[in-house]
């Protein structure tokens, strides 16, 4: 008897990370289901290019491996430190790191996602008083502490009302503050302070 095949739900939540690579900026979206990584989408280079097709294929193979139960750490260890002739410097939360290839960059995105205290699909659905209270309970913080931690991620950020914040990317009222980062529950935008 084999493992039950993963049946993708209508929607999944995830986190998108922008990483500089020797081939330009790459966007890695990692989606979660029931607290576990299940999908990885990789976008780099121009549409129709060989590089973009290879990155997309790698994302599909990683997704299949995750859905079959392979731990993300095994994928991370397989991809990290694959090198090309050049490196790209990145800065996250005050820490500089290099990315030496597209696979190495994907490993960094997976590592970042594995370090989340709880994955994006466990965040409250709405940035409501109840949602803030539930998220605060899960983290052991008071709702007041969570509310006080909210700061605009940039100068273009605007509050739509006292209970929600506007995402600078998709302009929905779905921006929440978790673990020192602003995360849009609609499009996956992230910015850490």
XYZ file of C-alpha atoms in Angstrom:
193
model
C 0.000 0.000 0.000
C 1.309 3.420 -0.936
C 0.867 6.848 0.507
C -2.379 8.683 -0.083
C -1.996 10.936 -3.116
C -2.050 14.659 -2.341
C -5.271 16.260 -3.523
C -4.751 19.979 -4.041
C -7.421 22.173 -2.445
C -8.960 25.098 -4.339
C -6.610 27.572 -2.654
C -3.444 27.387 -0.591
C -1.492 30.001 1.324
C 2.180 30.581 0.982
C 5.103 32.918 1.101
C 6.947 34.462 -1.844
C 10.619 35.304 -1.498
C 12.545 37.534 -3.913
C 16.134 36.379 -4.213
C 18.936 37.860 -6.299
C 20.779 35.228 -8.341
C 23.657 35.473 -10.840
C 20.903 35.366 -13.516
C 18.771 38.186 -12.080
C 15.970 38.302 -9.540
C 14.102 35.096 -8.833
C 10.744 34.727 -7.095
C 10.168 31.519 -5.132
C 6.634 30.891 -3.869
C 6.212 28.116 -1.322
C 2.644 27.050 -0.544
C 1.580 25.178 2.573
C -1.243 22.764 3.348
C -2.001 21.562 6.870
C 1.251 23.072 8.119
C 3.500 21.369 5.567
C 5.194 22.599 2.395
C 3.383 21.195 -0.626
C 4.158 23.422 -3.647
C 7.116 25.402 -4.920
C 6.851 27.799 -7.868
C 10.025 29.328 -9.283
C 10.014 32.326 -11.643
C 13.212 33.750 -13.103
C 14.242 35.320 -16.409
C 12.044 36.162 -19.405
C 8.920 34.215 -20.374
C 9.767 31.609 -22.992
C 13.460 31.399 -22.096
C 15.225 28.099 -21.479
C 16.288 29.308 -18.022
C 12.702 30.072 -17.019
C 11.503 26.673 -18.293
C 14.220 24.866 -16.319
C 13.386 26.818 -13.149
C 9.682 26.005 -13.575
C 10.520 22.320 -14.085
C 12.671 22.289 -10.956
C 9.787 23.824 -8.986
C 7.423 21.111 -10.247
C 9.837 18.313 -9.313
C 10.328 19.809 -5.833
C 6.529 20.095 -5.437
C 6.086 16.451 -6.404
C 8.778 15.385 -3.917
C 7.103 17.393 -1.117
C 3.691 15.949 -1.960
C 5.176 12.432 -1.790
C 6.471 13.162 1.715
C 10.129 14.055 1.177
C 11.188 16.410 4.005
C 11.992 19.997 2.885
C 15.335 19.712 4.691
C 16.401 16.904 2.315
C 15.579 19.091 -0.689
C 17.390 22.048 0.883
C 20.535 19.965 1.489
C 20.468 18.649 -2.084
C 20.199 22.103 -3.685
C 22.316 24.297 -1.421
C 25.787 25.339 -2.510
C 25.369 24.309 -6.140
C 27.700 26.861 -7.701
C 28.123 28.780 -10.923
C 30.978 31.147 -11.772
C 29.270 34.181 -10.228
C 27.470 34.984 -6.993
C 24.778 37.490 -6.100
C 24.632 39.233 -2.734
C 21.377 39.326 -0.791
C 20.415 40.975 2.466
C 17.647 39.653 4.684
C 16.838 41.129 8.064
C 20.315 42.654 8.380
C 22.127 39.441 7.405
C 24.045 39.261 4.127
C 24.313 36.014 2.215
C 25.367 34.920 -1.239
C 23.435 32.944 -3.816
C 25.627 31.141 -6.314
C 22.973 29.571 -8.568
C 19.236 29.175 -9.062
C 19.165 25.869 -7.109
C 21.156 27.516 -4.302
C 18.639 30.392 -4.240
C 15.727 27.945 -4.048
C 17.449 26.249 -1.094
C 17.687 29.632 0.670
C 13.947 30.241 0.134
C 13.133 26.776 1.507
C 15.405 27.404 4.495
C 13.656 30.723 5.191
C 10.242 29.033 4.983
C 11.294 26.189 7.319
C 12.355 28.759 9.913
C 8.878 30.282 10.198
C 7.454 29.678 13.686
C 4.258 28.515 12.023
C 3.583 28.306 8.294
C 1.428 30.838 6.425
C -1.555 28.493 6.138
C -1.966 28.607 9.928
C -2.316 32.399 10.043
C -5.804 33.765 10.751
C -7.847 34.224 7.543
C -8.768 37.820 8.215
C -6.967 40.593 9.989
C -9.881 41.064 12.366
C -9.925 41.429 16.122
C -10.691 37.697 16.387
C -7.911 36.848 13.939
C -5.376 38.993 15.811
C -6.452 37.403 19.101
C -6.132 33.878 17.645
C -2.705 34.631 16.141
C -1.582 36.190 19.417
C -2.721 33.113 21.360
C -0.770 30.813 19.031
C 2.381 32.870 19.581
C 1.837 33.477 23.294
C 1.498 37.244 22.832
C -1.287 39.544 23.827
C -3.396 41.135 21.094
C -2.207 44.523 22.361
C 1.435 43.526 21.846
C 0.694 42.305 18.307
C -1.240 45.487 17.488
C 1.567 47.704 18.856
C 4.141 45.835 16.738
C 2.489 46.972 13.507
C 4.478 49.594 11.622
C 4.073 50.613 7.995
C 6.538 48.673 5.812
C 7.303 51.683 3.643
C 6.379 55.288 3.039
C 3.670 54.369 0.500
C 1.869 52.168 3.018
C -1.563 53.385 4.121
C -4.040 52.104 6.660
C -7.543 51.507 5.365
C -8.991 51.321 8.888
C -7.835 50.529 12.409
C -8.182 46.750 11.940
C -6.428 46.073 8.632
C -3.549 47.308 6.556
C -3.194 47.675 2.814
C -0.682 45.516 0.956
C 1.601 47.690 -1.227
C 1.637 44.970 -3.948
C -1.973 43.806 -4.408
C -3.701 46.623 -2.478
C -5.940 44.241 -0.509
C -6.594 44.687 3.212
C -4.747 41.473 4.005
C -1.393 42.645 5.379
C -0.524 41.210 8.799
C 2.551 41.505 10.992
C 4.052 38.192 12.168
C 7.510 37.312 13.488
C 8.971 40.701 12.540
C 7.629 40.528 8.985
C 4.688 41.990 7.117
C 2.934 39.231 5.185
C 0.058 39.672 2.746
C -2.385 36.815 3.132
C -3.723 37.523 -0.372
C -0.646 37.640 -2.639
C 2.233 36.463 -0.424
C 4.100 39.817 -0.338
C 6.636 39.894 2.507
C 8.803 42.592 4.015
C 10.739 42.119 7.213
C 11.826 44.892 9.553
